[in-house]
Amino acid sequence: DVKVTQSSRYLVKRTGEKVFLECVQDMDHENMFWYRQDPGLGLRLIYFSYDVKMKEKGDIPEGYSVSREKKERFSLILESASTNQTSMYLCASSFGQAGQPQHFGDGTRLSIL
Amino acid sequence: AQKVTQAQTEISVVEKEDVTLDCVYETRDTTYYLFWYKQPPSGELVFLIRRNSFDEQNEISGRYSWNFQKSTSSFNFTITASQVVDSAVYFCALSEPLFIGTASKLTFGTGTRLQVTL
């Protein structure tokens, strides 16, 4: 079975802090993704990576950055956390062929106070 | 731009009833993929099924079945004899190639919350 592991299920941080969300996958997937999920808005893509050290912006990258130093690990960074970044964050990974399903982690519910 | 519409925000049924979750999509691509995911209360999204645009055959997996109709741009999901464990939010998603590396982007609908009671 594919396993995508997110470092924290729940996280509480303060406004202005630098926040790191970590994601690790064990299936040698080429692609990795970060989404945020908000009520009524579904899932929205923040950033994705198709190879080590390669990253591309998704639909809502503002206020976020990412890092992929190793194939299995994809980190999401909130440079200076703000209250409007309170959300559920979901990491996913997939193989590189067209139409491959994305496999998701359990999610991190992040609260910025 | 691609779009996925799940018009049913919330559905409540009694156990053993059949229920159909609707999904309508928009795309200009001729090759695309459709997905259904389940999100139980614990939070993780679980992949259920993938369909490509060239295969309109309906699929059945146990109590689950999927009806893909290109003519109406719909990919509906039916649960037969629903059970309490089916209670979850269900998302329909459409895949579009990003033409960056080998990545594809999933466009999700807003989800349908299914509540199955005894």
PDB file of C-alpha atoms in Angstrom:
ATOM      1  CA  ASP A   1       0.000   0.000   0.000  1.00  0.00           C
ATOM      2  CA  VAL A   2       1.047   3.545  -0.701  1.00  0.00           C
ATOM      3  CA  LYS A   3       1.932   5.462   2.425  1.00  0.00           C
ATOM      4  CA  VAL A   4       2.018   9.245   2.557  1.00  0.00           C
ATOM      5  CA  THR A   5       2.915  10.495   6.005  1.00  0.00           C
ATOM      6  CA  GLN A   6       2.418  14.033   7.239  1.00  0.00           C
ATOM      7  CA  SER A   7       4.426  15.004  10.283  1.00  0.00           C
ATOM      8  CA  SER A   8       1.569  16.426  12.378  1.00  0.00           C
ATOM      9  CA  ARG A   9      -2.199  15.893  12.531  1.00  0.00           C
ATOM     10  CA  TYR A  10      -2.782  19.094  14.499  1.00  0.00           C
ATOM     11  CA  LEU A  11      -0.622  22.171  14.798  1.00  0.00           C
ATOM     12  CA  VAL A  12      -1.143  25.506  16.530  1.00  0.00           C
ATOM     13  CA  LYS A  13       1.148  28.423  15.709  1.00  0.00           C
ATOM     14  CA  ARG A  14       1.180  32.165  16.214  1.00  0.00           C
ATOM     15  CA  THR A  15       0.911  34.950  13.674  1.00  0.00           C
ATOM     16  CA  GLY A  16       4.286  35.809  12.175  1.00  0.00           C
ATOM     17  CA  GLU A  17       5.920  32.464  12.945  1.00  0.00           C
ATOM     18  CA  LYS A  18       7.692  30.456  10.262  1.00  0.00           C
ATOM     19  CA  VAL A  19       5.888  27.131   9.956  1.00  0.00           C
ATOM     20  CA  PHE A  20       7.128  23.900   8.405  1.00  0.00           C
ATOM     21  CA  LEU A  21       4.825  21.090   7.297  1.00  0.00           C
ATOM     22  CA  GLU A  22       6.582  17.891   6.337  1.00  0.00           C
ATOM     23  CA  CYS A  23       5.434  15.102   4.038  1.00  0.00           C
ATOM     24  CA  VAL A  24       7.106  11.792   3.259  1.00  0.00           C
ATOM     25  CA  GLN A  25       6.041   9.132   0.747  1.00  0.00           C
ATOM     26  CA  ASP A  26       7.377   5.599   0.483  1.00  0.00           C
ATOM     27  CA  MET A  27       6.416   4.657  -3.083  1.00  0.00           C
ATOM     28  CA  ASP A  28       9.185   6.338  -5.078  1.00  0.00           C
ATOM     29  CA  HIS A  29       6.633   8.677  -6.667  1.00  0.00           C
ATOM     30  CA  GLU A  30       7.967  11.368  -8.966  1.00  0.00           C
ATOM     31  CA  ASN A  31       5.254  13.920  -8.229  1.00  0.00           C
ATOM     32  CA  MET A  32       4.310  15.474  -4.923  1.00  0.00           C
ATOM     33  CA  PHE A  33       1.646  18.065  -4.147  1.00  0.00           C
ATOM     34  CA  TRP A  34       0.439  20.348  -1.388  1.00  0.00           C
ATOM     35  CA  TYR A  35      -3.232  21.318  -1.148  1.00  0.00           C
ATOM     36  CA  ARG A  36      -5.278  23.240   1.329  1.00  0.00           C
ATOM     37  CA  GLN A  37      -8.882  22.347   2.038  1.00  0.00           C
ATOM     38  CA  ASP A  38     -11.421  24.894   3.209  1.00  0.00           C
ATOM     39  CA  PRO A  39     -15.184  24.470   3.707  1.00  0.00           C
ATOM     40  CA  GLY A  40     -17.128  25.230   0.546  1.00  0.00           C
ATOM     41  CA  LEU A  41     -13.969  25.639  -1.523  1.00  0.00           C
ATOM     42  CA  GLY A  42     -12.857  22.045  -1.912  1.00  0.00           C
ATOM     43  CA  LEU A  43      -9.155  21.359  -2.365  1.00  0.00           C
ATOM     44  CA  ARG A  44      -6.905  23.971  -3.893  1.00  0.00           C
ATOM     45  CA  LEU A  45      -3.387  23.325  -5.154  1.00  0.00           C
ATOM     46  CA  ILE A  46      -0.660  25.384  -3.476  1.00  0.00           C
ATOM     47  CA  TYR A  47       2.558  23.964  -4.992  1.00  0.00           C
ATOM     48  CA  PHE A  48       3.717  20.804  -6.662  1.00  0.00           C
ATOM     49  CA  SER A  49       7.012  19.163  -7.511  1.00  0.00           C
ATOM     50  CA  TYR A  50       7.751  16.776 -10.377  1.00  0.00           C
ATOM     51  CA  ASP A  51      11.341  15.958  -9.434  1.00  0.00           C
ATOM     52  CA  VAL A  52      13.944  16.569  -6.767  1.00  0.00           C
ATOM     53  CA  LYS A  53      14.651  20.308  -6.383  1.00  0.00           C
ATOM     54  CA  MET A  54      11.953  21.106  -8.974  1.00  0.00           C
ATOM     55  CA  LYS A  55       8.900  23.037  -7.856  1.00  0.00           C
ATOM     56  CA  GLU A  56       6.047  24.823  -9.526  1.00  0.00           C
ATOM     57  CA  LYS A  57       3.311  27.150  -8.281  1.00  0.00           C
ATOM     58  CA  GLY A  58      -0.233  25.941  -8.121  1.00  0.00           C
ATOM     59  CA  ASP A  59      -3.359  28.055  -7.888  1.00  0.00           C
ATOM     60  CA  ILE A  60      -2.734  29.757  -4.520  1.00  0.00           C
ATOM     61  CA  PRO A  61       1.026  29.967  -3.841  1.00  0.00           C
ATOM     62  CA  GLU A  62       1.059  33.370  -2.152  1.00  0.00           C
ATOM     63  CA  GLY A  63       2.468  33.230   1.354  1.00  0.00           C
ATOM     64  CA  TYR A  64       3.915  29.746   0.875  1.00  0.00           C
ATOM     65  CA  SER A  65       7.127  28.161  -0.336  1.00  0.00           C
ATOM     66  CA  VAL A  66       8.236  24.548  -0.710  1.00  0.00           C
ATOM     67  CA  SER A  67      11.361  22.449  -0.619  1.00  0.00           C
ATOM     68  CA  ARG A  68      12.151  19.067  -2.146  1.00  0.00           C
ATOM     69  CA  GLU A  69      15.716  18.047  -1.387  1.00  0.00           C
ATOM     70  CA  LYS A  70      15.009  14.309  -1.522  1.00  0.00           C
ATOM     71  CA  LYS A  71      12.588  12.401  -3.719  1.00  0.00           C
ATOM     72  CA  GLU A  72      10.541  11.071  -0.829  1.00  0.00           C
ATOM     73  CA  ARG A  73      10.161  14.331   1.103  1.00  0.00           C
ATOM     74  CA  PHE A  74       8.222  17.496   0.256  1.00  0.00           C
ATOM     75  CA  SER A  75       8.023  20.360   2.726  1.00  0.00           C
ATOM     76  CA  LEU A  76       5.572  23.244   2.802  1.00  0.00           C
ATOM     77  CA  ILE A  77       6.759  26.447   4.446  1.00  0.00           C
ATOM     78  CA  LEU A  78       4.646  29.322   5.665  1.00  0.00           C
ATOM     79  CA  GLU A  79       7.169  32.134   5.682  1.00  0.00           C
ATOM     80  CA  SER A  80       5.234  34.374   8.093  1.00  0.00           C
ATOM     81  CA  ALA A  81       2.040  32.707   9.225  1.00  0.00           C
ATOM     82  CA  SER A  82      -1.188  34.667   9.110  1.00  0.00           C
ATOM     83  CA  THR A  83      -4.651  33.872  10.432  1.00  0.00           C
ATOM     84  CA  ASN A  84      -6.034  33.382   6.915  1.00  0.00           C
ATOM     85  CA  GLN A  85      -3.707  30.411   6.572  1.00  0.00           C
ATOM     86  CA  THR A  86      -5.662  28.503   9.184  1.00  0.00           C
ATOM     87  CA  SER A  87      -6.786  25.467   7.229  1.00  0.00           C
ATOM     88  CA  MET A  88      -6.458  21.733   6.597  1.00  0.00           C
ATOM     89  CA  TYR A  89      -3.317  20.974   4.594  1.00  0.00           C
ATOM     90  CA  LEU A  90      -3.093  17.810   2.527  1.00  0.00           C
ATOM     91  CA  CYS A  91      -0.012  16.334   0.917  1.00  0.00           C
ATOM     92  CA  ALA A  92      -0.265  13.932  -2.034  1.00  0.00           C
ATOM     93  CA  SER A  93       2.043  11.995  -4.312  1.00  0.00           C
ATOM     94  CA  SER A  94       1.731  10.158  -7.615  1.00  0.00           C
ATOM     95  CA  PHE A  95       3.693   8.371 -10.299  1.00  0.00           C
ATOM     96  CA  GLY A  96       4.688  10.403 -13.335  1.00  0.00           C
ATOM     97  CA  GLN A  97       2.489   8.787 -15.998  1.00  0.00           C
ATOM     98  CA  ALA A  98      -0.602  10.608 -17.212  1.00  0.00           C
ATOM     99  CA  GLY A  99      -3.733   9.979 -15.234  1.00  0.00           C
ATOM    100  CA  GLN A 100      -2.088   8.359 -12.257  1.00  0.00           C
ATOM    101  CA  PRO A 101      -4.114   8.773  -9.079  1.00  0.00           C
ATOM    102  CA  GLN A 102      -2.778  10.968  -6.342  1.00  0.00           C
ATOM    103  CA  HIS A 103      -2.445   9.353  -2.937  1.00  0.00           C
ATOM    104  CA  PHE A 104      -3.024  11.536   0.076  1.00  0.00           C
ATOM    105  CA  GLY A 105      -1.722  11.793   3.602  1.00  0.00           C
ATOM    106  CA  ASP A 106      -3.954  12.128   6.671  1.00  0.00           C
ATOM    107  CA  GLY A 107      -3.788  15.921   6.602  1.00  0.00           C
ATOM    108  CA  THR A 108      -2.542  18.545   9.029  1.00  0.00           C
ATOM    109  CA  ARG A 109      -5.089  20.806  10.649  1.00  0.00           C
ATOM    110  CA  LEU A 110      -3.198  24.054  11.171  1.00  0.00           C
ATOM    111  CA  SER A 111      -4.481  26.852  13.377  1.00  0.00           C
ATOM    112  CA  ILE A 112      -2.801  30.248  13.332  1.00  0.00           C
ATOM    113  CA  LEU A 113      -3.642  32.356  16.383  1.00  0.00           C
TER     114      LEU A 113
ATOM    115  CA  ALA B   1     -10.661  26.120 -17.609  1.00  0.00           C
ATOM    116  CA  GLN B   2     -11.647  22.832 -16.117  1.00  0.00           C
ATOM    117  CA  LYS B   3     -14.492  22.651 -13.671  1.00  0.00           C
ATOM    118  CA  VAL B   4     -16.142  19.966 -11.559  1.00  0.00           C
ATOM    119  CA  THR B   5     -19.599  20.470 -10.091  1.00  0.00           C
ATOM    120  CA  GLN B   6     -21.073  18.421  -7.298  1.00  0.00           C
ATOM    121  CA  ALA B   7     -24.444  20.052  -6.846  1.00  0.00           C
ATOM    122  CA  GLN B   8     -25.453  17.940  -3.848  1.00  0.00           C
ATOM    123  CA  THR B   9     -23.897  19.497  -0.784  1.00  0.00           C
ATOM    124  CA  GLU B  10     -25.287  17.009   1.703  1.00  0.00           C
ATOM    125  CA  ILE B  11     -27.338  13.821   1.452  1.00  0.00           C
ATOM    126  CA  SER B  12     -28.895  11.866   4.305  1.00  0.00           C
ATOM    127  CA  VAL B  13     -30.131   8.307   3.870  1.00  0.00           C
ATOM    128  CA  VAL B  14     -31.164   5.463   6.082  1.00  0.00           C
ATOM    129  CA  GLU B  15     -28.999   2.359   6.085  1.00  0.00           C
ATOM    130  CA  LYS B  16     -29.696  -0.069   3.227  1.00  0.00           C
ATOM    131  CA  GLU B  17     -31.004   2.653   0.943  1.00  0.00           C
ATOM    132  CA  ASP B  18     -29.317   3.164  -2.422  1.00  0.00           C
ATOM    133  CA  VAL B  19     -27.805   6.589  -3.031  1.00  0.00           C
ATOM    134  CA  THR B  20     -26.341   8.291  -6.087  1.00  0.00           C
ATOM    135  CA  LEU B  21     -23.804  11.086  -5.909  1.00  0.00           C
ATOM    136  CA  ASP B  22     -23.750  13.345  -8.958  1.00  0.00           C
ATOM    137  CA  CYS B  23     -20.688  14.758 -10.674  1.00  0.00           C
ATOM    138  CA  VAL B  24     -20.679  16.993 -13.751  1.00  0.00           C
ATOM    139  CA  TYR B  25     -17.454  18.186 -15.330  1.00  0.00           C
ATOM    140  CA  GLU B  26     -16.261  20.661 -17.952  1.00  0.00           C
ATOM    141  CA  THR B  27     -13.111  20.304 -20.002  1.00  0.00           C
ATOM    142  CA  ARG B  28     -11.821  21.110 -23.468  1.00  0.00           C
ATOM    143  CA  ASP B  29      -9.355  18.244 -23.422  1.00  0.00           C
ATOM    144  CA  THR B  30     -10.133  15.130 -25.442  1.00  0.00           C
ATOM    145  CA  THR B  31      -8.009  12.997 -23.146  1.00  0.00           C
ATOM    146  CA  TYR B  32      -8.716  13.306 -19.468  1.00  0.00           C
ATOM    147  CA  TYR B  33      -9.200  11.267 -16.336  1.00  0.00           C
ATOM    148  CA  LEU B  34     -11.913  11.317 -13.727  1.00  0.00           C
ATOM    149  CA  PHE B  35     -11.583  10.223 -10.121  1.00  0.00           C
ATOM    150  CA  TRP B  36     -13.649   9.656  -7.031  1.00  0.00           C
ATOM    151  CA  TYR B  37     -12.196  10.049  -3.541  1.00  0.00           C
ATOM    152  CA  LYS B  38     -13.704   9.361  -0.131  1.00  0.00           C
ATOM    153  CA  GLN B  39     -12.867  11.482   2.919  1.00  0.00           C
ATOM    154  CA  PRO B  40     -14.073   9.842   6.152  1.00  0.00           C
ATOM    155  CA  PRO B  41     -14.254  11.849   9.393  1.00  0.00           C
ATOM    156  CA  SER B  42     -10.642  10.935  10.149  1.00  0.00           C
ATOM    157  CA  GLY B  43      -9.586  13.256   7.329  1.00  0.00           C
ATOM    158  CA  GLU B  44      -7.517  11.332   4.817  1.00  0.00           C
ATOM    159  CA  LEU B  45      -8.643  11.217   1.188  1.00  0.00           C
ATOM    160  CA  VAL B  46      -8.979   7.662  -0.047  1.00  0.00           C
ATOM    161  CA  PHE B  47      -8.743   6.962  -3.763  1.00  0.00           C
ATOM    162  CA  LEU B  48     -11.756   4.951  -5.017  1.00  0.00           C
ATOM    163  CA  ILE B  49     -11.666   4.864  -8.799  1.00  0.00           C
ATOM    164  CA  ARG B  50     -10.100   6.314 -11.938  1.00  0.00           C
ATOM    165  CA  ARG B  51     -11.728   6.490 -15.376  1.00  0.00           C
ATOM    166  CA  ASN B  52     -10.167   7.688 -18.617  1.00  0.00           C
ATOM    167  CA  SER B  53     -12.130   9.569 -21.255  1.00  0.00           C
ATOM    168  CA  PHE B  54     -11.975   6.735 -23.775  1.00  0.00           C
ATOM    169  CA  ASP B  55     -13.567   4.140 -21.562  1.00  0.00           C
ATOM    170  CA  GLU B  56     -17.284   4.652 -21.025  1.00  0.00           C
ATOM    171  CA  GLN B  57     -17.908   1.232 -19.632  1.00  0.00           C
ATOM    172  CA  ASN B  58     -19.627   1.350 -16.288  1.00  0.00           C
ATOM    173  CA  GLU B  59     -17.774  -0.189 -13.403  1.00  0.00           C
ATOM    174  CA  ILE B  60     -18.962  -2.090 -10.372  1.00  0.00           C
ATOM    175  CA  SER B  61     -16.941  -2.873  -7.283  1.00  0.00           C
ATOM    176  CA  GLY B  62     -18.951  -4.573  -4.595  1.00  0.00           C
ATOM    177  CA  ARG B  63     -21.643  -2.133  -3.455  1.00  0.00           C
ATOM    178  CA  TYR B  64     -20.086   0.699  -5.457  1.00  0.00           C
ATOM    179  CA  SER B  65     -20.803   1.464  -9.092  1.00  0.00           C
ATOM    180  CA  TRP B  66     -19.896   4.294 -11.404  1.00  0.00           C
ATOM    181  CA  ASN B  67     -21.749   5.590 -14.457  1.00  0.00           C
ATOM    182  CA  PHE B  68     -19.617   7.598 -16.904  1.00  0.00           C
ATOM    183  CA  GLN B  69     -21.482   9.383 -19.716  1.00  0.00           C
ATOM    184  CA  LYS B  70     -19.469  11.635 -22.014  1.00  0.00           C
ATOM    185  CA  SER B  71     -22.626  12.871 -23.744  1.00  0.00           C
ATOM    186  CA  THR B  72     -23.755  14.568 -20.549  1.00  0.00           C
ATOM    187  CA  SER B  73     -20.250  15.117 -19.065  1.00  0.00           C
ATOM    188  CA  SER B  74     -21.231  13.209 -15.980  1.00  0.00           C
ATOM    189  CA  PHE B  75     -19.511  10.650 -13.788  1.00  0.00           C
ATOM    190  CA  ASN B  76     -22.000   9.564 -11.145  1.00  0.00           C
ATOM    191  CA  PHE B  77     -21.326   7.285  -8.192  1.00  0.00           C
ATOM    192  CA  THR B  78     -23.921   4.933  -6.721  1.00  0.00           C
ATOM    193  CA  ILE B  79     -23.710   3.136  -3.406  1.00  0.00           C
ATOM    194  CA  THR B  80     -26.091   0.206  -3.156  1.00  0.00           C
ATOM    195  CA  ALA B  81     -27.440  -0.860   0.224  1.00  0.00           C
ATOM    196  CA  SER B  82     -25.643   1.938   2.046  1.00  0.00           C
ATOM    197  CA  GLN B  83     -24.022   1.332   5.424  1.00  0.00           C
ATOM    198  CA  VAL B  84     -23.096   3.622   8.296  1.00  0.00           C
ATOM    199  CA  VAL B  85     -19.414   3.170   7.377  1.00  0.00           C
ATOM    200  CA  ASP B  86     -20.153   4.880   4.056  1.00  0.00           C
ATOM    201  CA  SER B  87     -20.681   8.164   5.896  1.00  0.00           C
ATOM    202  CA  ALA B  88     -18.041  10.515   4.537  1.00  0.00           C
ATOM    203  CA  VAL B  89     -17.451  13.388   2.181  1.00  0.00           C
ATOM    204  CA  TYR B  90     -17.046  12.225  -1.403  1.00  0.00           C
ATOM    205  CA  PHE B  91     -15.079  14.210  -3.946  1.00  0.00           C
ATOM    206  CA  CYS B  92     -15.148  13.952  -7.706  1.00  0.00           C
ATOM    207  CA  ALA B  93     -12.003  15.181  -9.485  1.00  0.00           C
ATOM    208  CA  LEU B  94     -10.828  15.816 -13.037  1.00  0.00           C
ATOM    209  CA  SER B  95      -7.215  15.489 -14.140  1.00  0.00           C
ATOM    210  CA  GLU B  96      -5.564  17.883 -16.547  1.00  0.00           C
ATOM    211  CA  PRO B  97      -1.945  17.672 -17.698  1.00  0.00           C
ATOM    212  CA  LEU B  98       0.233  20.517 -16.510  1.00  0.00           C
ATOM    213  CA  PHE B  99       2.834  20.077 -19.262  1.00  0.00           C
ATOM    214  CA  ILE B 100       5.470  20.611 -16.615  1.00  0.00           C
ATOM    215  CA  GLY B 101       7.459  17.488 -16.018  1.00  0.00           C
ATOM    216  CA  THR B 102       4.977  14.656 -15.806  1.00  0.00           C
ATOM    217  CA  ALA B 103       2.592  16.175 -13.320  1.00  0.00           C
ATOM    218  CA  SER B 104      -1.151  16.350 -13.695  1.00  0.00           C
ATOM    219  CA  LYS B 105      -3.407  18.669 -11.765  1.00  0.00           C
ATOM    220  CA  LEU B 106      -6.571  17.507 -10.086  1.00  0.00           C
ATOM    221  CA  THR B 107      -9.511  19.868 -10.139  1.00  0.00           C
ATOM    222  CA  PHE B 108     -11.849  18.879  -7.327  1.00  0.00           C
ATOM    223  CA  GLY B 109     -15.521  19.440  -6.857  1.00  0.00           C
ATOM    224  CA  THR B 110     -16.628  20.905  -3.558  1.00  0.00           C
ATOM    225  CA  GLY B 111     -17.680  17.496  -2.270  1.00  0.00           C
ATOM    226  CA  THR B 112     -20.903  15.800  -1.177  1.00  0.00           C
ATOM    227  CA  ARG B 113     -21.326  14.926   2.471  1.00  0.00           C
ATOM    228  CA  LEU B 114     -23.139  11.604   2.835  1.00  0.00           C
ATOM    229  CA  GLN B 115     -24.719  10.773   6.164  1.00  0.00           C
ATOM    230  CA  VAL B 116     -25.999   7.219   6.602  1.00  0.00           C
ATOM    231  CA  THR B 117     -28.069   6.584   9.713  1.00  0.00           C
ATOM    232  CA  LEU B 118     -29.515   3.450  11.278  1.00  0.00           C
TER     233      LEU B 118
END
